[in-house]
Coordinates of C-alpha atoms in Angstrom, one line a residue:
X1 CA 42.1 49.1 -4.3
X2 CA 39.2 46.4 -4.4
X3 CA 36.0 48.3 -4.0
X4 CA 33.7 45.1 -4.4
X5 CA 31.5 44.3 -1.5
X6 CA 32.4 41.6 0.6
X7 CA 31.0 38.3 0.3
X8 CA 27.5 37.7 2.3
X9 CA 28.2 35.7 5.2
X10 CA 26.6 32.0 4.6
X11 CA 23.6 31.5 6.4
X12 CA 23.7 29.1 9.8
X13 CA 22.6 25.4 9.0
X14 CA 19.2 24.7 10.6
X15 CA 19.5 23.5 13.9
X16 CA 18.4 20.0 14.3
X17 CA 17.7 17.3 17.4
X18 CA 20.4 15.0 17.8
X19 CA 19.6 11.7 18.1
X20 CA 21.8 8.9 17.7
X21 CA 20.5 6.5 15.2
X22 CA 20.0 2.9 16.6
X23 CA 22.0 0.1 14.4
X24 CA 19.8 -2.0 11.5
X25 CA 19.3 -5.3 12.8
X26 CA 17.1 -7.8 11.2
X27 CA 17.2 -11.7 11.4
X28 CA 16.5 -12.2 8.0
X29 CA 19.5 -10.5 6.8
X30 CA 20.2 -8.0 3.8
X31 CA 19.0 -8.3 0.1
X32 CA 20.6 -6.5 -2.8
X33 CA 24.1 -6.0 -1.4
X34 CA 25.6 -9.3 -3.1
X35 CA 25.6 -11.1 0.2
X36 CA 27.4 -8.3 2.0
X37 CA 26.1 -7.3 5.7
X38 CA 26.0 -3.4 6.3
X39 CA 25.8 -1.4 9.3
X40 CA 25.7 2.5 10.1
X41 CA 29.5 2.5 10.4
X42 CA 29.5 1.3 6.7
X43 CA 27.4 4.0 5.8
X44 CA 28.9 6.9 7.7
X45 CA 29.4 9.7 5.3
X46 CA 26.3 9.2 3.7
X47 CA 22.9 10.6 4.1
X48 CA 20.9 7.4 4.6
X49 CA 17.2 7.3 4.2
X50 CA 15.2 4.5 6.0
X51 CA 11.9 3.3 4.6
X52 CA 9.8 1.1 6.6
X53 CA 7.8 -0.8 4.3
X54 CA 5.7 -4.3 4.0
X55 CA 4.8 -5.1 0.6
X56 CA 1.1 -5.6 1.4
X57 CA 0.9 -2.0 1.8
X58 CA -0.3 -0.2 -1.4
X59 CA 0.8 3.1 0.6
X60 CA 3.9 1.5 1.1
X61 CA 4.1 0.9 -2.9
X62 CA 3.1 4.5 -3.7
X63 CA 6.5 5.8 -1.6
X64 CA 8.7 3.5 -3.4
X65 CA 7.7 5.5 -6.8
X66 CA 7.9 8.8 -4.8
X67 CA 11.4 8.0 -3.9
X68 CA 12.6 6.7 -7.3
X69 CA 13.4 10.3 -8.8
X70 CA 15.4 11.3 -5.4
X71 CA 17.1 7.8 -5.5
X72 CA 18.7 8.4 -8.9
X73 CA 19.3 12.2 -8.5
X74 CA 21.3 11.8 -5.4
X75 CA 22.8 8.4 -5.9
X76 CA 26.3 9.6 -5.0
X77 CA 25.5 10.8 -1.6
X78 CA 22.0 9.2 -0.8
X79 CA 21.4 5.6 0.3
X80 CA 18.0 4.4 0.6
X81 CA 17.8 1.1 2.9
X82 CA 14.3 -0.6 2.9
X83 CA 13.4 -2.1 6.1
X84 CA 11.1 -4.9 5.4
X85 CA 9.0 -4.7 8.4
X86 CA 6.1 -7.5 8.3
X87 CA 2.6 -6.8 9.2
X88 CA 1.1 -10.7 8.1
X89 CA 2.7 -13.7 8.7
X90 CA 3.4 -14.6 5.4
X91 CA 5.5 -11.6 4.7
X92 CA 7.6 -12.6 7.4
X93 CA 9.2 -15.3 5.1
X94 CA 12.3 -14.7 3.8
X95 CA 11.3 -15.9 0.4
X96 CA 8.2 -13.7 0.1
X97 CA 10.5 -10.6 0.6
X98 CA 13.0 -11.6 -1.9
X99 CA 10.2 -12.3 -4.1
X100 CA 8.4 -8.8 -3.5
X101 CA 11.9 -7.0 -3.5
X102 CA 11.8 -8.1 -7.4
X103 CA 8.4 -7.6 -7.7
X104 CA 8.2 -4.3 -6.8
X105 CA 11.8 -3.1 -8.4
X106 CA 13.0 -2.2 -5.2
X107 CA 16.8 -0.9 -6.4
X108 CA 18.6 -0.1 -2.9
X109 CA 19.5 -2.3 -0.1
X110 CA 16.6 -4.3 1.9
X111 CA 17.1 -5.4 5.2
X112 CA 14.7 -8.4 6.0
X113 CA 13.3 -7.8 9.8
X114 CA 11.1 -10.4 10.5
X115 CA 10.7 -9.9 14.3
X116 CA 10.2 -6.1 14.1
X117 CA 13.7 -5.3 16.1
X118 CA 14.6 -2.3 14.0
X119 CA 11.1 -0.9 13.7
X120 CA 10.9 -1.1 17.5
X121 CA 14.2 0.5 17.8
X122 CA 13.2 3.5 15.6
X123 CA 9.6 3.4 17.7
X124 CA 7.8 3.4 14.0
X125 CA 4.1 3.0 14.4
X126 CA 2.7 3.2 11.1
X127 CA 3.4 1.6 7.2
X128 CA 5.3 3.3 5.8
X129 CA 7.5 5.4 7.8
X130 CA 10.9 7.5 6.6
X131 CA 13.4 8.2 8.8
X132 CA 16.3 10.5 7.5
X133 CA 20.1 10.0 8.9
X134 CA 22.5 12.4 8.6
X135 CA 26.3 11.4 7.3
X136 CA 27.6 11.7 11.2
X137 CA 24.8 9.0 12.0
X138 CA 22.1 11.1 13.6
X139 CA 18.4 11.4 13.1
X140 CA 17.2 14.4 11.7
X141 CA 13.5 13.5 10.3
X142 CA 11.1 11.1 10.7
X143 CA 7.8 11.2 8.3
X144 CA 4.8 8.8 8.1
X145 CA 2.7 8.2 4.9
X146 CA 2.5 9.7 1.4
X147 CA 3.5 12.9 -0.2
X148 CA 6.9 13.4 1.5
X149 CA 9.1 13.4 -1.5
X150 CA 9.4 17.2 -1.9
X151 CA 10.1 17.5 2.0
X152 CA 12.9 14.6 1.8
X153 CA 14.4 16.0 -1.3
X154 CA 14.8 19.8 0.2
X155 CA 16.0 18.4 3.3
X156 CA 19.0 16.0 1.4
X157 CA 20.1 19.4 -0.5
X158 CA 20.4 20.8 2.6
X159 CA 22.2 18.0 4.4
X160 CA 24.7 18.1 1.3
X161 CA 25.5 21.3 1.5
X162 CA 26.0 21.2 5.2
X163 CA 28.1 18.3 5.3
X164 CA 30.3 19.2 2.2
X165 CA 30.9 22.2 4.0
X166 CA 32.0 20.4 7.4
X167 CA 34.1 17.9 5.0
X168 CA 31.6 14.8 6.5
X169 CA 30.1 14.1 3.1
X170 CA 31.4 11.0 1.5
X171 CA 30.5 10.8 -2.4
X172 CA 30.7 7.8 -4.5
X173 CA 28.4 4.7 -5.2
X174 CA 26.5 3.3 -2.9
X175 CA 26.2 -0.6 -1.4
X176 CA 23.4 -1.8 -3.9
X177 CA 24.3 -4.7 -5.9
X178 CA 21.4 -5.8 -8.5
X179 CA 20.4 -9.6 -8.2
X180 CA 20.6 -11.6 -11.3
X181 CA 17.9 -11.4 -13.7
X182 CA 15.5 -14.9 -14.1
X183 CA 14.0 -15.7 -17.3
X184 CA 10.4 -16.9 -17.1
X185 CA 7.6 -16.3 -19.6
X186 CA 5.5 -14.5 -17.1
X187 CA 7.2 -12.6 -14.2
X188 CA 4.2 -12.1 -10.5
X189 CA 1.6 -12.4 -13.4
X190 CA -1.4 -10.6 -11.6
X191 CA -5.0 -11.0 -13.0
X192 CA -6.4 -13.1 -15.9
X193 CA -9.2 -13.4 -18.2
X194 CA -10.5 -15.9 -20.8
X195 CA -10.9 -14.7 -23.8
X196 CA -13.6 -15.5 -26.4
X197 CA -11.7 -18.0 -28.7
X198 CA -10.4 -19.9 -25.3
X199 CA -7.1 -18.0 -25.1
X200 CA -6.0 -16.4 -21.7
X201 CA -5.2 -12.9 -21.3
X202 CA -2.8 -12.0 -18.2
X203 CA -1.3 -9.4 -16.6
X204 CA 2.5 -9.8 -16.8
X205 CA 3.1 -6.9 -13.8
X206 CA 6.4 -7.0 -13.3
X207 CA 7.3 -6.9 -17.0
X208 CA 4.6 -4.0 -17.6
X209 CA 3.2 -6.0 -20.5
X210 CA 0.0 -7.9 -21.0
X211 CA 0.6 -11.8 -22.2
X212 CA -1.8 -13.5 -24.6
X213 CA -1.5 -17.3 -23.9
X214 CA -2.8 -19.9 -25.8
X215 CA -5.5 -22.6 -24.6
X216 CA -3.0 -24.7 -22.7
X217 CA -2.3 -21.6 -20.6
X218 CA 1.3 -22.1 -21.2
X219 CA 2.4 -21.0 -24.8
X220 CA 2.7 -17.3 -25.6
X221 CA 0.7 -16.1 -28.3
X222 CA 1.7 -12.6 -28.2
X223 CA 3.2 -9.7 -25.7
X224 CA 1.1 -6.5 -25.9
X225 CA 1.9 -3.0 -24.4
X226 CA 5.2 -2.6 -24.0
X227 CA 6.3 0.8 -22.8
X228 CA 2.4 1.6 -22.0
X229 CA 1.4 0.0 -19.0
X230 CA 3.1 0.0 -15.5
X231 CA 2.4 -2.8 -13.3
X232 CA -1.0 -3.9 -14.9
X233 CA -3.4 -5.9 -12.4
X234 CA -7.0 -6.3 -13.3
X235 CA -8.5 -7.4 -16.5
X236 CA -12.5 -7.4 -17.8
X237 CA -14.1 -8.5 -20.5
X238 CA -16.5 -5.8 -21.7
X239 CA -19.9 -6.5 -23.9
X240 CA -18.0 -5.1 -26.9
X241 CA -15.5 -7.7 -26.6
X242 CA -12.8 -5.4 -25.6
X243 CA -10.8 -5.8 -22.4
X244 CA -10.7 -3.3 -19.9
X245 CA -7.2 -3.1 -18.1
X246 CA -6.3 -1.6 -14.6
X247 CA -3.2 0.1 -15.2
X248 CA -2.1 0.5 -11.6
X249 CA 0.9 2.3 -11.1
X250 CA 0.0 4.8 -13.8
X251 CA -3.4 5.4 -12.0
X252 CA -5.3 4.7 -15.2
X253 CA -7.7 2.2 -17.0
X254 CA -7.0 1.5 -20.8
X255 CA -8.9 -0.7 -22.9
X256 CA -7.3 -3.2 -25.1
X257 CA -9.0 -4.6 -28.4
X258 CA -8.0 -8.3 -29.0
X259 CA -9.0 -7.8 -32.3
X260 CA -7.1 -5.0 -33.5
X261 CA -4.5 -4.8 -31.2
X262 CA -5.6 -1.1 -30.0
X263 CA -4.6 0.0 -26.6
X264 CA -6.7 3.3 -25.7
X265 CA -6.7 5.1 -22.4
X266 CA -10.1 5.7 -21.0
X267 CA -9.8 6.8 -17.5
X268 CA -7.0 8.9 -15.2
X269 CA -4.8 11.4 -15.7
X270 CA -1.6 9.2 -14.8
X271 CA -1.5 11.8 -11.4
X272 CA -2.4 9.6 -8.2
X273 CA -5.7 11.1 -6.4
X274 CA -4.9 13.5 -3.2
X275 CA -7.4 14.1 -0.8
X276 CA -9.4 17.3 -2.1
X277 CA -9.2 16.3 -5.7
X278 CA -12.3 15.7 -8.0
X279 CA -14.1 12.4 -7.1
X280 CA -16.3 12.6 -10.5
X281 CA -16.5 14.0 -13.7
X282 CA -14.9 13.4 -17.3
X283 CA -13.0 10.1 -16.6
X284 CA -9.9 11.5 -18.6
X285 CA -9.7 14.6 -16.3
X286 CA -10.2 12.9 -12.8
X287 CA -7.1 11.5 -11.2
X288 CA -7.4 7.7 -10.1
X289 CA -5.1 5.8 -7.2
X290 CA -3.8 2.1 -7.7
X291 CA -6.9 0.7 -9.6
X292 CA -6.1 -3.0 -8.9
X293 CA -9.1 -4.9 -10.3
X294 CA -11.9 -4.0 -12.6
X295 CA -15.2 -5.9 -13.2
X296 CA -18.5 -5.3 -15.5
X297 CA -21.4 -5.1 -13.4
X298 CA -25.0 -3.1 -13.8
X299 CA -23.6 -1.8 -17.2
X300 CA -20.5 -0.2 -15.7
X301 CA -17.0 -1.0 -15.1
X302 CA -16.4 -1.1 -11.3
X303 CA -13.0 -0.3 -10.0
X304 CA -11.1 -1.4 -6.9
X305 CA -9.4 1.6 -6.1
X306 CA -6.7 0.4 -3.7
X307 CA -4.9 3.3 -3.6
X308 CA -7.7 5.0 -1.4
X309 CA -9.9 2.1 -0.1
X310 CA -12.6 2.7 -2.0
X311 CA -14.7 1.6 -5.1
X312 CA -15.3 3.8 -8.1
X313 CA -17.2 3.3 -11.4
X314 CA -16.4 4.0 -14.8
X315 CA -19.3 4.6 -17.6
X316 CA -18.3 4.0 -21.2
X317 CA -21.6 5.7 -22.2
X318 CA -20.9 8.7 -20.9
X319 CA -17.5 8.8 -20.5
X320 CA -17.2 9.8 -16.7
X321 CA -16.3 8.0 -13.7
X322 CA -17.2 8.7 -9.9
X323 CA -16.9 7.3 -6.4
X324 CA -19.4 4.5 -6.0
X325 CA -18.5 3.3 -2.4
X326 CA -16.3 4.0 0.8
X327 CA -15.0 7.1 2.4
X328 CA -11.2 6.8 1.9
X329 CA -11.0 5.6 5.4
X330 CA -9.2 2.3 6.1
X331 CA -10.9 -0.4 8.0
X332 CA -14.4 -2.5 7.7
X333 CA -17.5 -1.0 8.0
X334 CA -20.6 -2.1 6.4
X335 CA -23.7 -0.1 5.7
X336 CA -25.0 2.1 3.0
X337 CA -22.2 2.3 0.1
X338 CA -21.1 6.0 1.0
X339 CA -20.7 4.9 4.6
X340 CA -18.5 1.9 4.2
X341 CA -15.0 1.6 5.0
X342 CA -12.9 -0.6 2.7
X343 CA -9.0 -1.6 3.1
X344 CA -7.2 -2.0 -0.1
X345 CA -10.0 -3.7 -2.5
X346 CA -7.8 -5.8 -4.6
X347 CA -10.2 -8.2 -6.2
X348 CA -13.9 -8.2 -7.8
X349 CA -16.0 -10.7 -9.2
X350 CA -19.4 -9.8 -10.6
X351 CA -23.1 -11.8 -10.7
X352 CA -26.3 -10.8 -11.3
X353 CA -27.2 -9.6 -7.7
X354 CA -24.1 -9.2 -6.2
X355 CA -20.2 -7.6 -6.5
X356 CA -17.8 -9.7 -4.8
X357 CA -15.0 -7.8 -3.4
X358 CA -11.6 -9.3 -1.8
X359 CA -10.5 -6.8 0.6
X360 CA -7.1 -7.3 1.1
X361 CA -5.8 -5.6 4.3
X362 CA -9.0 -6.9 6.5
X363 CA -8.4 -10.5 5.2
X364 CA -11.9 -10.2 4.5
X365 CA -14.6 -11.3 1.8
X366 CA -17.4 -8.7 1.1
X367 CA -20.1 -7.8 -1.2
X368 CA -22.2 -5.1 -2.4
X369 CA -26.1 -5.6 -3.4
X370 CA -27.9 -3.9 -6.1
X371 CA -29.4 -1.6 -3.7
X372 CA -25.7 -0.4 -2.8
X373 CA -25.4 -1.9 0.5
X374 CA -21.9 -3.6 1.4
X375 CA -21.9 -6.7 3.6
X376 CA -19.4 -8.9 5.2
X377 CA -19.3 -12.6 4.4
X378 CA -16.0 -13.5 5.9
X379 CA -13.3 -11.5 8.2
X380 CA -13.2 -9.0 11.4
X381 CA -11.0 -6.1 10.7
X382 CA -7.5 -4.9 10.0
X383 CA -5.7 -6.9 12.5
X384 CA -7.1 -10.7 12.4
X385 CA -6.1 -13.1 9.8
X386 CA -5.1 -16.6 9.5
X387 CA -6.3 -20.0 7.7
X388 CA -9.5 -21.6 9.6
X389 CA -12.4 -22.9 8.0
X390 CA -16.0 -23.9 9.0
X391 CA -18.6 -21.2 9.7
X392 CA -18.1 -17.9 7.9
X393 CA -18.3 -15.8 11.3
X394 CA -15.0 -17.5 12.7
X395 CA -13.6 -18.4 9.3
X396 CA -10.1 -16.8 8.5
X397 CA -8.4 -15.5 5.6
X398 CA -5.0 -14.0 5.0
X399 CA -4.5 -11.0 2.7
X400 CA -6.8 -12.5 -0.4
X401 CA -6.3 -10.9 -3.8
X402 CA -9.0 -12.3 -5.9
X403 CA -12.4 -13.3 -6.1
X404 CA -14.0 -15.8 -8.5
X405 CA -17.7 -16.4 -8.9
X406 CA -18.6 -19.9 -9.2
X407 CA -21.4 -21.9 -11.1
X408 CA -23.3 -22.7 -8.0
X409 CA -23.6 -19.3 -6.4
X410 CA -20.9 -19.5 -4.3
X411 CA -17.2 -18.1 -4.8
X412 CA -13.7 -19.0 -4.5
X413 CA -11.0 -16.7 -3.1
X414 CA -7.6 -16.4 -3.9
X415 CA -6.3 -16.3 -0.3
X416 CA -3.1 -15.3 -1.1
X417 CA -0.9 -14.8 1.9
X418 CA -2.1 -18.4 2.8
X419 CA -1.1 -19.9 -0.5
X420 CA -4.4 -21.6 -0.9
X421 CA -7.7 -21.4 -2.9
X422 CA -10.9 -21.0 -0.7
X423 CA -14.6 -21.8 -1.1
X424 CA -17.4 -19.4 0.4
X425 CA -21.0 -20.9 -0.1
X426 CA -23.5 -18.1 1.0
X427 CA -26.2 -20.6 1.2
X428 CA -24.7 -22.7 3.9
X429 CA -22.4 -20.1 5.5
X430 CA -19.6 -22.3 5.3
X431 CA -15.9 -21.7 4.1
X432 CA -13.7 -24.6 2.9
X433 CA -10.4 -24.9 1.6
X434 CA -10.1 -26.3 -2.2
X435 CA -6.6 -26.6 -3.0
X436 CA -3.3 -25.7 -0.9
X437 CA 0.5 -25.4 -2.3
X438 CA -0.3 -22.6 -4.3
X439 CA 2.3 -19.9 -4.4
X440 CA 0.8 -16.3 -3.6
X441 CA -2.6 -17.1 -5.8
X442 CA -3.7 -13.7 -6.9
X443 CA -6.7 -14.5 -9.4
X444 CA -8.4 -17.1 -11.0
X445 CA -10.6 -18.0 -14.2
X446 CA -13.5 -20.6 -14.7
X447 CA -12.7 -22.6 -17.8
X448 CA -15.4 -25.5 -18.0
X449 CA -15.2 -27.7 -15.0
X450 CA -11.6 -26.5 -14.5
X451 CA -10.4 -23.5 -12.7
X452 CA -7.3 -22.0 -14.1
X453 CA -5.2 -20.3 -10.7
X454 CA -2.5 -17.4 -11.2
X455 CA 0.0 -18.4 -9.2
X456 CA 1.9 -15.0 -9.0
X457 CA 5.1 -15.8 -7.0
X458 CA 5.6 -19.4 -9.1
X459 CA 5.2 -16.9 -12.4
X460 CA 2.5 -19.6 -14.1
X461 CA -1.1 -20.2 -14.6
X462 CA -2.0 -23.7 -12.6
X463 CA -4.9 -25.6 -13.8
X464 CA -7.1 -27.4 -10.8
X465 CA -10.0 -29.5 -11.2
X466 CA -12.7 -28.2 -9.1
X467 CA -13.0 -30.8 -6.3
X468 CA -16.2 -32.3 -4.8
X469 CA -14.6 -32.8 -1.5
X470 CA -12.7 -29.7 0.1
X471 CA -9.1 -30.2 1.4
X472 CA -8.8 -30.5 5.1
X473 CA -6.3 -27.9 6.8
X474 CA -5.3 -27.6 10.1
X475 CA -6.3 -24.1 11.5
X476 CA -4.5 -21.6 12.4
X477 CA -5.1 -17.9 13.8
X478 CA -3.0 -14.7 13.8
X479 CA -3.1 -11.1 14.9
X480 CA -0.9 -8.5 13.7
X481 CA 2.3 -8.6 15.6
X482 CA 2.9 -5.2 16.8
X483 CA 3.3 -4.2 20.5
X484 CA 0.5 -2.2 22.2
X485 CA 1.2 1.1 23.1
X486 CA 0.6 1.4 27.0
X487 CA -1.7 4.7 27.7
X488 CA -3.0 6.0 31.2
X489 CA -6.7 5.7 31.5
X490 CA -9.2 8.9 31.7
X491 CA -7.7 11.8 29.4
X492 CA -5.2 11.3 26.5
X493 CA -3.9 13.8 24.4
X494 CA -3.2 12.9 20.6
X495 CA -0.7 15.0 19.2
X496 CA 0.2 14.6 15.1
X497 CA 3.4 16.2 14.6
X498 CA 4.0 18.0 11.5
X499 CA 6.5 20.1 10.5
X500 CA 6.3 21.9 7.2
X501 CA 9.3 21.3 4.8
X502 CA 11.8 24.1 4.7
X503 CA 10.6 26.9 2.5
X504 CA 7.1 26.0 3.0
X505 CA 4.0 26.7 5.4
X506 CA 0.5 25.6 6.1
X507 CA -1.5 27.8 3.7
X508 CA -4.6 28.6 5.3
X509 CA -6.0 31.1 2.3
X510 CA -8.6 28.8 1.0
X511 CA -9.5 27.4 4.4
X512 CA -7.9 24.8 6.8
X513 CA -5.1 22.7 5.3
X514 CA -5.1 20.2 7.8
X515 CA -7.5 17.3 8.7
X516 CA -7.9 14.9 11.7
X517 CA -10.3 11.8 11.6
X518 CA -10.1 9.9 15.1
X519 CA -12.3 6.4 15.7
X520 CA -11.6 3.5 17.9
X521 CA -11.9 -0.5 17.7
X522 CA -14.2 -1.4 19.7
X523 CA -15.9 2.0 19.1
X524 CA -16.7 2.0 23.2
X525 CA -13.3 2.4 23.5
X526 CA -13.8 5.9 23.2
X527 CA -16.4 8.1 25.3
X528 CA -15.1 11.3 23.5
X529 CA -12.9 12.8 21.0
X530 CA -13.9 10.7 17.9
X531 CA -14.8 12.2 14.8
X532 CA -13.2 14.9 12.4
X533 CA -11.5 18.2 13.1
X534 CA -9.0 20.7 11.3
X535 CA -6.5 20.7 14.3
X536 CA -3.6 18.2 14.4
X537 CA -4.2 17.5 18.0
X538 CA -7.1 16.0 20.1
X539 CA -8.2 15.3 23.7
X540 CA -9.3 11.5 24.1
X541 CA -11.5 10.3 26.6
X542 CA -10.8 6.8 27.2
X543 CA -13.4 4.0 28.7
X544 CA -12.3 2.9 31.8
X545 CA -14.2 -0.1 31.5
X546 CA -12.0 -1.2 28.7
X547 CA -8.4 -2.5 28.8
X548 CA -7.5 -2.5 25.5
X549 CA -8.6 -1.7 21.4
X550 CA -7.0 0.0 18.9
X551 CA -7.4 3.9 18.1
X552 CA -7.7 4.7 14.5
X553 CA -6.3 8.3 13.1
X554 CA -6.1 9.5 10.0
X555 CA -4.2 13.0 9.4
X556 CA -3.7 15.3 6.4
X557 CA -1.7 18.4 6.0
X558 CA -1.2 20.7 2.8
X559 CA 2.0 22.5 2.8
X560 CA 2.9 25.3 -0.2
X561 CA 5.5 27.4 -0.8
X562 CA 6.1 30.2 1.3
X563 CA 6.1 33.2 -1.0
X564 CA 3.7 35.8 -0.5
X565 CA 4.4 37.5 -4.2
X566 CA 3.2 33.9 -5.7
X567 CA -0.4 33.7 -6.1
X568 CA -0.5 30.0 -7.3
X569 CA 2.2 28.5 -4.9
X570 CA 3.0 24.9 -5.3
X571 CA 1.4 22.8 -2.7
X572 CA 2.2 19.4 -1.4
X573 CA -0.3 16.7 0.6
X574 CA 1.0 14.5 3.2
X575 CA -1.3 12.1 4.4
X576 CA -1.2 9.1 6.9
X577 CA -3.4 6.3 8.4
X578 CA -2.5 4.8 11.8
X579 CA -3.9 1.7 13.4
X580 CA -2.7 2.0 16.8
X581 CA -3.1 -1.0 19.1
X582 CA -3.5 0.5 22.8
X583 CA -3.3 -1.2 26.2
X584 CA -4.7 0.9 29.3
X585 CA -2.4 0.7 32.3
X586 CA -2.5 3.0 35.2
X587 CA 1.3 4.0 34.5
X588 CA 0.5 4.2 31.0
X589 CA 1.5 7.8 28.9
X590 CA -1.0 10.6 28.9
X591 CA 0.1 11.6 25.6
X592 CA 0.6 9.9 22.2
X593 CA 2.8 11.6 19.5
X594 CA 2.0 10.3 16.1
X595 CA 4.7 11.8 13.8
X596 CA 3.4 12.9 10.1
X597 CA 6.7 14.6 9.2
X598 CA 9.2 16.2 11.6
X599 CA 10.5 15.5 15.2
X600 CA 8.7 15.3 18.3
X601 CA 10.4 18.0 19.9
X602 CA 8.5 17.2 23.5
X603 CA 10.1 13.6 23.5

């Protein structure tokens, strides 16, 4: 007689909305598949994670790194597919996507979708957006922004168990085929600095090293920091002869001593900064977020903190860091440093009375004065860009990553996505073009009467004579190619959809765990509903006098392990910024849902 208790009945699988996944379409074709086309039918039996990204977007790069462990652990059941969905015109060029896939070490198939066909099919509104498709081909979750890796890991494990039991899970290798490696001395170099003896120090970003080159800019003298750096970018020479390095993906600053070869960590913990983390204190105790460039100005190291749209400072004397400018909101707002908005600041250059800033996502050249006030020289906002010379108020750049002070008080701008070197002269207020036919220039260094440009996508330094005459170029202007959402006039209900991952909840024990910030361009678009609050919904009052604009929405939610017995539950921050172009029409929607995590059940 068997007295053993009967086996417990397995808990039923959680019910999920059943939405058939649209097909994957992209005019640019497939990368990392050995030339093979992929359909969703080919992926049936696999869990599929679509990562809608664009290579200009630092938040997208954060998500690529967040997903690496998940991709490795579940390689036989999970297929990540990058859907490259361009914001800028340059990002719609196929070769630029090929370069970006190598540059950022993307180890999964990528669909090049220059016309945003798949983006539209999945009703995506923001970069980055993650969509999970189950082994039977149904969409089961959508997440926007960063911080969702733990939630997706939990969902993947649930789907593995559910579909293993149903017999619908197919294990085995996915469709990823790595490209052939290419031998060059540099691989997507980022920034450069001139050392005292006339050599160049270059951040060899994709090889995770620094490289010292001889005076010719070609001969390799030594390689530095193997196994230390991860995608290093900015470099600045300090008064003591050391070089401070923006160790971007390690979220850290290090110094390198060319005399001794010593490398020292001076700021950052190795963890990415999140909302609510300290913004000042001992440099080795404070998290940073994708520092992209550095400059020595007013006795401190200034940091272009691209990951949170701010400028920070590091003081070597006190060993401390602190926020110096920016609110973490993404956009273009001038004024006192504490109130200014930036958008992925990526290049810095210091003069005696100005700190110049290449503000990449607004395609802007900006500067801070010694009184701590931020000004804009060129650029209007997140959605307008192009290649147009002339008076600065109407001139256009396209995602510049570098700025270099010139001896006459003007500055050279590495106008990255225009493949050009531009010049802005504060004395005349004019923008001109110094050189074209560069390939993704990301920085430039003065050497006597020459300027040496870091041609990132040609993997080299290129020496140019500074021309007396500007190059004539045909003017072009662009706007970000996203269809406007049609909304009704009057009152609009904004809902940020957030569903905590399985086993977690919004934890209110230490106060509100959600935040919502709403603003608009132009500001007159909103008659009511702008500002910050703790609810993830808002009633917005639209100006009947306006017919179009952009709603800027920033949302954050912190979910924690749902275990009352655990006094210190593990928590995860989910956050995203949206810029939603809207058109006001009589038959438009009265509700605007933005998905932070989960599915919009009222859709």
